[in-house]
XYZ file of C-alpha atoms in Angstrom:
669
model
C 107.345 90.484 136.286
C 109.124 90.630 139.603
C 108.615 93.378 142.145
C 112.169 94.569 141.434
C 110.805 96.362 138.369
C 108.421 98.526 140.411
C 109.027 102.280 140.191
C 110.233 103.995 143.386
C 107.637 105.930 145.295
C 107.444 109.606 144.544
C 109.070 109.438 141.088
C 107.611 111.276 138.111
C 106.139 109.678 135.010
C 108.681 107.968 132.730
C 108.075 110.686 130.148
C 108.771 113.431 132.639
C 105.149 114.529 133.035
C 104.068 115.842 136.393
C 101.105 114.242 138.181
C 97.754 115.863 137.461
C 94.511 115.795 139.385
C 91.490 113.969 138.076
C 89.664 117.256 137.531
C 92.123 118.285 134.825
C 91.067 115.515 132.471
C 87.468 114.301 132.157
C 87.150 110.531 131.899
C 85.380 108.976 128.937
C 85.759 105.253 129.426
C 86.089 102.402 126.975
C 82.434 101.403 127.376
C 81.232 104.855 126.438
C 83.506 104.907 123.408
C 82.367 101.435 122.386
C 78.674 102.319 122.558
C 79.272 105.568 120.668
C 81.200 103.721 117.947
C 78.438 101.120 117.623
C 75.817 103.842 117.332
C 77.802 105.645 114.647
C 78.620 102.508 112.676
C 75.306 100.712 113.095
C 72.632 103.399 113.154
C 73.875 106.418 111.237
C 73.971 104.688 107.814
C 70.518 103.186 108.376
C 69.103 106.523 109.534
C 70.498 108.139 106.392
C 68.933 105.403 104.283
C 65.644 105.905 106.119
C 65.815 109.618 105.435
C 66.367 108.778 101.795
C 63.143 106.758 101.827
C 61.333 109.907 102.893
C 62.300 111.271 99.516
C 60.972 108.079 97.943
C 57.613 108.798 99.544
C 57.506 112.063 97.591
C 59.027 110.604 94.432
C 58.869 106.822 94.632
C 60.930 106.052 91.585
C 64.029 108.078 92.522
C 65.400 105.473 94.933
C 64.900 102.669 92.429
C 66.522 104.784 89.716
C 69.528 105.212 91.993
C 69.628 101.439 92.392
C 69.493 101.030 88.629
C 72.269 103.611 88.273
C 74.380 101.591 90.681
C 73.556 98.426 88.744
C 74.513 100.039 85.418
C 77.781 101.432 86.802
C 78.570 98.074 88.416
C 77.929 96.263 85.132
C 80.097 98.775 83.272
C 82.837 98.292 85.855
C 82.637 94.487 85.537
C 82.817 94.694 81.766
C 85.761 97.126 81.937
C 87.589 94.882 84.416
C 87.104 91.885 82.131
C 88.307 93.822 79.083
C 91.295 95.213 80.989
C 92.254 91.672 81.961
C 92.328 90.648 78.302
C 94.208 93.795 77.284
C 96.719 93.225 80.083
C 97.533 89.792 78.664
C 97.869 91.305 75.185
C 100.029 94.186 76.447
C 102.418 91.854 78.263
C 102.972 89.827 75.100
C 103.187 92.906 72.841
C 106.045 94.222 74.990
C 107.953 90.957 75.122
C 111.459 91.459 73.677
C 111.169 88.403 71.402
C 107.860 89.598 69.926
C 109.193 93.126 69.483
C 112.421 92.126 67.744
C 111.552 88.812 66.012
C 107.782 88.529 65.463
C 108.124 85.559 63.112
C 110.554 83.502 65.192
C 109.844 80.119 66.729
C 110.105 81.688 70.165
C 107.335 84.153 69.250
C 105.197 81.236 68.065
C 105.776 79.489 71.407
C 104.710 82.652 73.211
C 101.442 82.809 71.221
C 100.754 79.131 71.906
C 101.556 79.594 75.586
C 99.072 82.462 75.765
C 96.295 80.278 74.345
C 97.139 77.500 76.800
C 97.081 79.815 79.825
C 93.946 81.763 78.827
C 91.119 79.387 77.775
C 88.895 82.289 76.729
C 91.384 83.339 73.995
C 90.481 81.485 70.781
C 93.181 82.847 68.462
C 96.166 85.208 68.501
C 98.084 86.753 65.609
C 100.922 89.181 64.913
C 100.122 91.626 62.096
C 102.645 93.438 59.892
C 102.816 97.035 58.742
C 100.248 96.441 55.987
C 97.914 94.441 58.200
C 99.227 91.132 56.834
C 99.398 88.123 59.126
C 102.997 87.468 60.228
C 102.298 84.722 62.732
C 99.120 83.194 64.154
C 97.992 80.569 66.643
C 94.476 79.101 66.659
C 92.644 76.542 68.719
C 91.794 73.332 66.914
C 88.068 73.948 67.340
C 88.353 77.445 65.851
C 85.378 78.402 63.634
C 85.400 80.281 60.315
C 83.937 83.283 62.128
C 87.034 83.424 64.327
C 89.303 83.170 61.292
C 87.387 86.002 59.641
C 87.964 88.261 62.650
C 91.725 87.753 62.299
C 91.648 89.528 58.932
C 91.997 93.285 58.645
C 94.286 96.130 59.683
C 94.951 96.822 63.370
C 93.170 99.500 65.366
C 92.468 100.755 68.861
C 88.717 100.028 68.986
C 87.125 96.790 70.237
C 85.378 94.855 67.452
C 82.723 92.216 68.117
C 80.787 89.602 66.212
C 78.071 87.111 67.096
C 76.450 84.155 65.374
C 74.378 81.189 66.525
C 74.385 82.463 70.092
C 78.190 82.854 70.213
C 79.953 86.166 70.916
C 83.541 86.974 69.895
C 85.640 90.054 70.532
C 88.663 91.318 68.601
C 91.264 93.191 70.661
C 94.352 94.788 69.086
C 97.458 95.892 70.987
C 100.226 97.885 69.316
C 103.628 96.133 69.316
C 106.115 98.042 71.450
C 108.218 100.476 69.391
C 106.077 100.151 66.244
C 103.328 102.389 64.886
C 101.916 99.886 62.402
C 102.473 96.357 63.780
C 99.820 94.849 66.048
C 99.092 91.869 68.279
C 95.514 90.689 67.729
C 93.489 88.502 70.108
C 90.151 86.853 69.348
C 88.415 86.303 72.681
C 85.236 84.482 73.589
C 82.629 86.894 74.956
C 81.158 84.448 77.480
C 82.802 86.433 80.262
C 80.647 89.417 79.341
C 77.479 87.318 79.306
C 77.905 86.592 82.995
C 76.650 90.039 84.022
C 74.075 88.813 86.509
C 70.624 90.291 87.058
C 70.538 92.144 90.424
C 68.180 90.311 92.774
C 67.232 93.473 94.688
C 65.754 95.025 91.521
C 63.379 92.167 90.902
C 63.110 89.459 88.267
C 61.892 91.904 85.615
C 65.062 94.031 85.671
C 67.316 93.534 82.637
C 70.936 94.416 81.870
C 72.661 94.854 78.537
C 75.655 96.271 76.696
C 74.828 98.398 73.645
C 76.896 100.081 70.932
C 76.355 103.758 69.981
C 74.352 102.487 66.993
C 71.922 100.658 69.276
C 73.245 97.173 68.556
C 73.021 94.723 71.471
C 76.394 93.201 72.373
C 75.139 91.441 75.523
C 71.534 91.196 76.678
C 68.045 90.800 75.196
C 68.073 91.594 71.480
C 64.831 93.604 71.682
C 66.051 95.774 74.566
C 66.420 98.981 72.474
C 62.947 98.560 70.926
C 61.254 98.384 74.342
C 62.917 101.565 75.616
C 61.336 104.995 74.968
C 63.157 106.941 72.241
C 64.094 109.786 74.594
C 65.818 107.473 77.056
C 67.474 105.396 74.329
C 68.915 108.500 72.668
C 70.287 109.783 76.000
C 71.853 106.421 76.813
C 73.486 105.930 73.409
C 75.060 109.382 73.487
C 77.684 107.949 75.938
C 78.471 111.438 77.171
C 77.721 110.757 80.829
C 76.103 108.191 83.097
C 72.466 108.892 83.957
C 68.970 107.609 84.650
C 65.444 108.531 83.661
C 61.905 107.426 82.977
C 59.940 108.972 85.820
C 57.010 109.701 83.487
C 57.368 106.593 81.326
C 56.272 102.998 81.693
C 59.932 101.941 81.681
C 62.723 103.056 84.031
C 66.304 103.001 82.805
C 69.833 103.855 83.890
C 73.021 103.807 81.852
C 76.785 104.110 82.259
C 79.361 104.333 79.440
C 82.448 102.110 79.383
C 85.860 103.748 79.258
C 87.626 100.801 77.589
C 85.127 100.177 74.766
C 82.586 102.283 72.802
C 79.683 100.665 74.619
C 77.156 101.623 77.253
C 75.779 99.462 80.095
C 71.988 99.693 80.347
C 69.709 98.640 83.224
C 65.916 98.731 82.589
C 62.746 97.716 84.414
C 59.002 98.323 84.125
C 57.805 101.148 86.359
C 55.199 98.988 88.140
C 57.833 96.502 89.289
C 60.088 99.337 90.433
C 57.345 100.726 92.657
C 56.973 97.330 94.335
C 60.722 97.131 94.891
C 60.721 100.610 96.450
C 58.124 99.511 98.986
C 60.204 96.442 99.819
C 63.284 98.616 100.364
C 61.441 100.838 102.837
C 60.132 97.828 104.737
C 63.571 96.235 104.944
C 65.121 99.483 106.160
C 62.644 99.587 109.036
C 63.468 96.030 110.011
C 67.165 96.782 109.726
C 66.881 99.785 112.063
C 65.096 97.711 114.697
C 67.572 94.867 114.331
C 70.520 97.242 114.576
C 69.267 98.714 117.843
C 68.803 95.250 119.347
C 72.208 94.103 118.096
C 73.913 97.187 119.554
C 72.339 96.510 122.958
C 73.378 92.851 122.797
C 76.964 93.663 121.746
C 77.250 96.381 124.400
C 76.183 94.051 127.203
C 78.507 91.339 125.936
C 81.391 93.815 125.611
C 80.879 94.981 129.183
C 81.000 91.450 130.549
C 83.722 89.997 128.305
C 85.935 93.001 127.509
C 85.564 96.055 129.717
C 85.377 94.364 133.126
C 88.276 91.915 132.423
C 90.265 94.769 130.906
C 89.837 96.906 133.997
C 90.941 93.981 136.151
C 93.962 93.488 133.857
C 94.828 97.196 134.068
C 94.602 97.079 137.847
C 96.981 94.121 138.028
C 99.315 95.688 135.455
C 99.453 98.958 137.424
C 100.389 97.007 140.494
C 103.144 95.162 138.657
C 104.425 98.382 137.058
C 104.417 100.262 140.358
C 101.768 102.842 139.416
C 100.245 104.244 142.602
C 96.776 105.526 143.478
C 97.611 109.079 142.427
C 98.499 107.812 138.971
C 95.308 105.735 138.916
C 93.191 108.845 139.362
C 94.931 110.644 136.512
C 94.910 107.684 134.118
C 91.829 108.920 132.212
C 90.171 106.199 130.157
C 91.204 102.570 129.941
C 93.146 103.401 126.756
C 95.137 106.073 128.603
C 95.817 103.583 131.378
C 97.124 101.056 128.838
C 99.448 103.655 127.324
C 100.783 104.632 130.717
C 101.240 100.996 131.685
C 103.039 100.193 128.441
C 105.429 103.125 128.774
C 106.301 102.075 132.307
C 106.790 98.448 131.265
C 108.854 99.422 128.197
C 111.115 101.551 130.395
C 111.559 98.644 132.800
C 112.407 96.244 129.962
C 114.933 98.678 128.519
C 116.568 99.265 131.905
C 116.726 95.670 133.112
C 116.698 93.697 129.831
C 114.031 91.173 130.825
C 110.516 90.535 129.619
C 109.143 87.668 131.716
C 105.439 87.698 130.711
C 104.539 91.285 129.865
C 101.205 92.255 128.360
C 100.072 95.338 126.493
C 96.327 95.475 126.861
C 95.155 92.227 125.365
C 98.498 91.670 123.587
C 100.907 89.267 125.266
C 104.557 90.184 124.723
C 106.613 87.072 123.968
C 110.141 88.198 123.143
C 112.287 90.922 121.666
C 112.802 90.497 117.916
C 115.177 93.428 117.501
C 116.338 96.660 119.083
C 117.923 99.808 117.684
C 118.486 103.449 118.391
C 114.927 104.418 117.457
C 113.024 101.714 119.361
C 112.322 98.005 119.857
C 110.402 95.298 117.978
C 108.510 92.754 120.106
C 106.952 89.446 119.135
C 103.440 89.457 120.587
C 100.267 87.371 120.552
C 96.610 88.389 120.520
C 94.779 85.756 122.622
C 91.347 87.084 121.662
C 91.805 86.680 117.914
C 94.417 83.923 118.400
C 96.972 85.358 116.003
C 100.647 86.299 116.298
C 101.609 89.958 116.006
C 104.658 92.189 115.873
C 104.719 95.391 117.948
C 107.240 98.035 116.921
C 108.067 101.038 119.092
C 109.528 104.337 117.884
C 111.206 106.679 120.382
C 110.533 110.131 118.949
C 112.076 111.774 122.052
C 115.549 110.765 120.809
C 115.395 113.231 117.937
C 117.198 116.556 118.225
C 115.321 119.422 119.880
C 111.756 119.895 121.103
C 110.620 121.243 117.736
C 112.149 118.242 115.991
C 110.350 115.830 118.301
C 107.002 117.533 117.687
C 107.549 117.413 113.934
C 108.619 113.804 114.177
C 105.432 112.805 115.984
C 103.330 114.444 113.298
C 105.314 112.751 110.537
C 105.091 109.386 112.268
C 101.322 109.565 112.546
C 100.999 110.541 108.897
C 103.482 107.919 107.708
C 101.862 105.033 109.575
C 98.392 106.077 108.429
C 99.680 106.133 104.851
C 101.351 102.754 105.260
C 98.081 100.903 105.908
C 98.196 99.331 102.471
C 95.846 96.423 101.986
C 97.876 94.136 99.705
C 99.046 90.514 100.029
C 102.665 91.576 99.447
C 102.727 94.294 102.124
C 102.797 93.622 105.875
C 99.430 94.660 107.279
C 99.276 97.413 109.909
C 96.528 96.795 112.481
C 96.852 99.622 114.986
C 98.867 102.686 115.990
C 99.125 104.285 119.426
C 101.120 107.461 120.030
C 101.573 109.419 123.229
C 104.174 112.099 123.987
C 107.615 110.615 123.256
C 106.615 107.022 122.442
C 104.619 105.455 119.613
C 103.972 101.777 119.025
C 102.718 100.022 115.937
C 100.786 96.721 115.908
C 101.501 94.753 112.736
C 101.060 91.394 111.096
C 103.739 88.865 112.056
C 104.972 86.583 109.306
C 105.830 83.004 110.263
C 109.116 82.501 108.459
C 112.294 84.518 107.992
C 113.537 87.553 106.131
C 115.374 87.563 102.837
C 118.644 88.717 104.422
C 118.736 85.675 106.722
C 117.907 83.425 103.756
C 120.764 84.894 101.718
C 123.121 84.551 104.674
C 122.349 80.825 104.614
C 122.092 80.015 100.893
C 124.100 82.835 99.252
C 122.409 82.320 95.859
C 118.898 81.207 94.792
C 117.524 79.474 91.668
C 116.815 81.981 88.839
C 113.173 80.931 88.477
C 112.617 81.363 92.206
C 114.359 84.747 92.100
C 111.956 85.892 89.365
C 108.968 84.807 91.488
C 110.472 86.509 94.539
C 111.066 89.728 92.587
C 107.498 89.631 91.275
C 106.150 89.561 94.831
C 108.390 92.412 96.007
C 107.524 94.491 92.927
C 103.802 93.900 93.499
C 104.106 95.237 97.055
C 106.071 98.276 95.865
C 103.520 98.835 93.107
C 100.668 98.904 95.637
C 102.521 101.591 97.580
C 103.541 103.584 94.502
C 99.890 103.727 93.403
C 99.281 105.626 96.651
C 102.239 107.964 96.003
C 104.241 106.269 98.773
C 107.882 105.290 98.293
C 109.697 102.998 100.680
C 113.110 104.731 100.989
C 114.863 101.609 102.344
C 114.201 98.563 100.134
C 116.663 95.853 101.195
C 116.605 92.110 102.002
C 116.066 92.770 105.714
C 112.767 94.517 104.882
C 111.427 91.569 102.843
C 109.686 88.931 104.980
C 109.233 85.389 103.672
C 106.588 83.068 105.102
C 106.754 79.296 105.196
C 103.394 79.312 103.384
C 104.891 81.124 100.386
C 104.135 84.694 101.480
C 106.357 87.533 100.240
C 105.794 90.738 102.182
C 107.518 94.125 102.209
C 107.667 95.761 105.635
C 108.371 99.214 107.094
C 106.873 101.511 104.451
C 105.672 104.084 106.969
C 108.713 103.858 109.263
C 111.169 104.267 106.381
C 109.267 107.275 105.071
C 109.142 108.771 108.564
C 112.862 108.357 109.267
C 113.694 109.848 105.888
C 111.373 112.828 106.415
C 112.741 113.758 109.860
C 116.248 113.963 108.379
C 115.282 116.451 105.648
C 117.533 119.464 105.794
C 120.069 117.686 108.005
C 122.505 116.974 105.162
C 122.138 113.227 105.782
C 120.929 110.614 103.299
C 118.586 108.002 104.709
C 118.931 104.460 103.418
C 121.341 101.538 103.223
C 124.567 101.987 101.197
C 124.687 99.538 98.328
C 120.919 99.763 97.781
C 120.641 103.546 97.360
C 120.228 104.730 93.770
C 123.041 106.856 92.279
C 120.808 109.914 91.838
C 119.900 109.815 95.551
C 123.574 109.654 96.513
C 124.114 112.747 94.355
C 121.473 114.752 96.235
C 118.402 114.269 94.051
C 114.993 113.445 95.618
C 114.082 109.877 96.382
C 111.459 108.640 93.880
C 109.664 105.440 92.935
C 112.500 104.729 90.486
C 114.945 104.627 93.428
C 112.837 101.865 95.021
C 113.104 99.896 91.758
C 116.892 100.393 91.702
C 117.069 98.871 95.187
C 114.935 95.954 93.956
C 117.459 95.438 91.160
C 120.250 95.233 93.755
C 118.258 92.608 95.680
C 117.653 90.459 92.577
C 121.325 90.737 91.574
C 122.369 89.678 95.085
C 119.958 86.708 95.041
C 121.328 85.504 91.698
C 125.100 85.745 92.276
C 125.588 86.034 96.029
C 126.757 89.645 96.375
C 125.605 93.167 95.636
C 126.559 94.716 92.274
C 128.332 97.624 93.981
C 130.411 96.462 96.934
C 133.733 97.208 98.533
C 135.626 97.425 101.816
C 134.379 100.918 102.677
C 131.438 103.249 102.359
C 133.406 105.380 99.904
C 134.045 102.493 97.520
C 130.370 101.438 97.672
C 129.123 104.970 96.949
C 131.622 105.611 94.142
C 130.903 102.204 92.598
C 127.166 102.886 92.662
C 127.635 106.258 90.939
C 130.348 105.397 88.389
C 130.703 101.664 87.739
C 128.637 99.272 85.659
C 127.599 95.962 87.262
C 129.216 92.759 86.091
C 126.865 90.962 83.654
C 125.077 88.153 85.465
C 125.537 85.503 82.789
C 129.321 85.791 82.921
C 129.099 84.583 86.521
C 126.147 82.243 86.222
C 125.402 81.114 82.624
C 122.138 79.353 83.492
C 120.461 82.727 84.124
C 118.166 83.582 81.204
C 118.862 86.592 79.028
C 115.400 87.998 79.815
C 116.009 87.911 83.572
C 119.487 89.415 83.162
C 118.039 92.235 81.033
C 115.416 93.025 83.662
C 117.975 93.215 86.479
C 120.446 95.334 84.490
C 117.644 97.703 83.431
C 116.692 98.148 87.071
C 120.334 99.037 87.840
C 120.582 101.654 85.084
C 122.228 104.889 86.274
C 119.490 106.978 84.625
C 116.095 106.725 86.387
C 114.199 107.249 83.121
C 115.781 104.081 81.658
C 114.474 101.870 84.459
C 111.011 100.236 84.318
C 108.319 102.851 84.743
C 105.900 100.753 86.808
C 106.507 98.306 89.640
C 103.156 96.649 88.929
C 104.030 95.952 85.284
C 107.455 94.766 86.375
C 105.755 92.288 88.711
C 103.667 90.925 85.845
C 106.735 90.513 83.634
C 108.746 88.781 86.363
C 105.808 86.451 86.996
C 105.981 85.418 83.347
C 109.711 84.673 83.751
C 109.298 82.523 86.879
C 109.110 78.780 86.314
C 107.321 78.027 89.597
C 105.663 79.864 92.496
C 107.952 81.138 95.230
C 108.376 78.754 98.156
C 110.634 79.031 101.175
C 110.488 75.236 101.405
C 111.310 74.580 97.732
C 113.433 71.540 96.876
C 115.204 73.734 94.295
C 117.026 75.764 96.939
C 120.775 75.107 96.705
C 123.043 73.576 99.279
C 123.897 76.223 101.932
C 126.977 78.365 101.167
C 126.875 77.540 97.434
C 128.032 80.999 96.348
C 129.841 82.225 93.229
C 133.571 81.460 93.751
C 135.735 84.486 94.459
C 138.067 83.639 91.586
C 135.132 83.943 89.175
C 134.501 87.441 90.475
C 138.162 88.311 90.062
C 138.057 87.203 86.437
C 134.951 89.148 85.498
C 134.294 91.896 88.032
C 135.744 95.397 87.952
C 134.369 96.071 91.439
C 137.322 94.644 93.337
C 138.181 96.048 96.784
C 139.976 99.362 96.467
C 143.198 100.036 98.352
C 142.471 103.782 98.558
C 139.726 103.497 101.165
C 141.321 104.927 104.281
C 139.638 107.716 106.157
C 136.096 106.759 105.112
C 133.223 107.721 107.382
C 130.401 105.497 108.547
C 126.975 106.083 106.980
C 124.428 108.313 108.701
C 120.928 106.826 108.948
């Protein structure tokens, strides 16, 4: 930066704060915070574990029993996850429109065959009628008579199993959507359940198994129930609650019931071996404590030399460039406070003079401005330490009405950003948040690519199979947020980032929620006209279903080149969203499949209850409709500007521009 950006001498802080003396704020530097964090992270858990070993000294088997309990619960969780994966495949097929309406059609047969091809562990699949009769079935060529026998019989909710000659088979039934008596039946190889590994930490004599309430062994040693004391076996097979026992017996055992099957996971071990393992655990904890102390000292010394000292030098140079005098230096507090002060001064200079040059924010190097609006600025940045690109977004909470509003906004911002730290491949990762007085900035993942709005501006329409894959990615990101009771409030193409490596990421969950929350009670509706659901426009609360409506608008736009509810004015867009039905997609683009058209039109239903109930399930269904993975570099993308001709819209669409649009207002928010 040039010296022209230096602040004049004698001016107050950019946020209007008066200078304070160093006595008013005790300094706790970055080094102190770093050492404290290392002590908390590195030593506290080990000290707690060591304290737990003191209990082991008084009752040696308790710690090992806890380990067995963890092993049993982990095995139960693995088995449940495996079973849920099979049931998910069955549920997706049982809800397929073709299976629901025409279970004996050739298309249904193709769906059964496709399921067997995509899931090698599935040996046979069948559709059963109201009386349990076989309507349609698909079997592998190497299917055995035992598999065929399992296909016979009426449907039911429970998991059936059978084994012979060392082979294990499971029978899973899923009720066909809309029917009380018709079922989809899968016969699945049980090899996935056999892969429950023996935990190394519990010794070679520890054994795991899955048992039925009758004491039959589904997975594990066949004589496992006979070697367990009757009292422990009876408690385990009751399946009422997870537990452990055997302190006075020769055998130790722990058990955990499965929620998805009438089985119980059992972990057993001879008492003598458990005592040896307990001694090993205590010894390893002691070594871990000593190693942690040495590692903390080594990291602290390295951090001082490679981080703290260079950072202080960087802060000193940045203060000089930003025009922060000695008086400000004394009141800067810790290095973090100094970085905040430096960033606010630099941000003010950039806003006033419109130039970046080579600004830095701590270790982040600011590269360019990606966008700027009334609430703040988005910078492209780079982290030289981790060698990764970043995006830094600022939010100016001081531009909200009133002091009380600004205070409320800061609280909402902090809560919204904390909530938005969703760890999911289809959601932009949030790495850090800093907030001070009237300015907050957010450090986020930067996607190397473009956003969906820019892509649509170039191509107008996209291939249907690619649109299905794109919608699946967006729905997966929304589903991850909805599972945390977080709705986006502003789902639109500009908030969908597309990477050259095939990434699909939804951005701005926390910011959208924050901007919507600060406008509560103001009479304004936050969002983008054309993507807002009709119930939201009519004053009802914004729900997960409204996010799915906006996704339907995006998919419609990707398929035919324009939104389903459009017009020359805000009034025509709002009225069209509330009153009009969208033009069927296949009248404009016949190559679109009926299944994809049905999904999009269901998403655009005026009644929230008629839309899909789960973004995650919607993602799975759209994945099944896509003919290839999403790729920004796909050869299937059309020639730029290949949109639906306007005359086609005039023949089929009832959403033509309205002449009675004068006097419309511009949207708020």
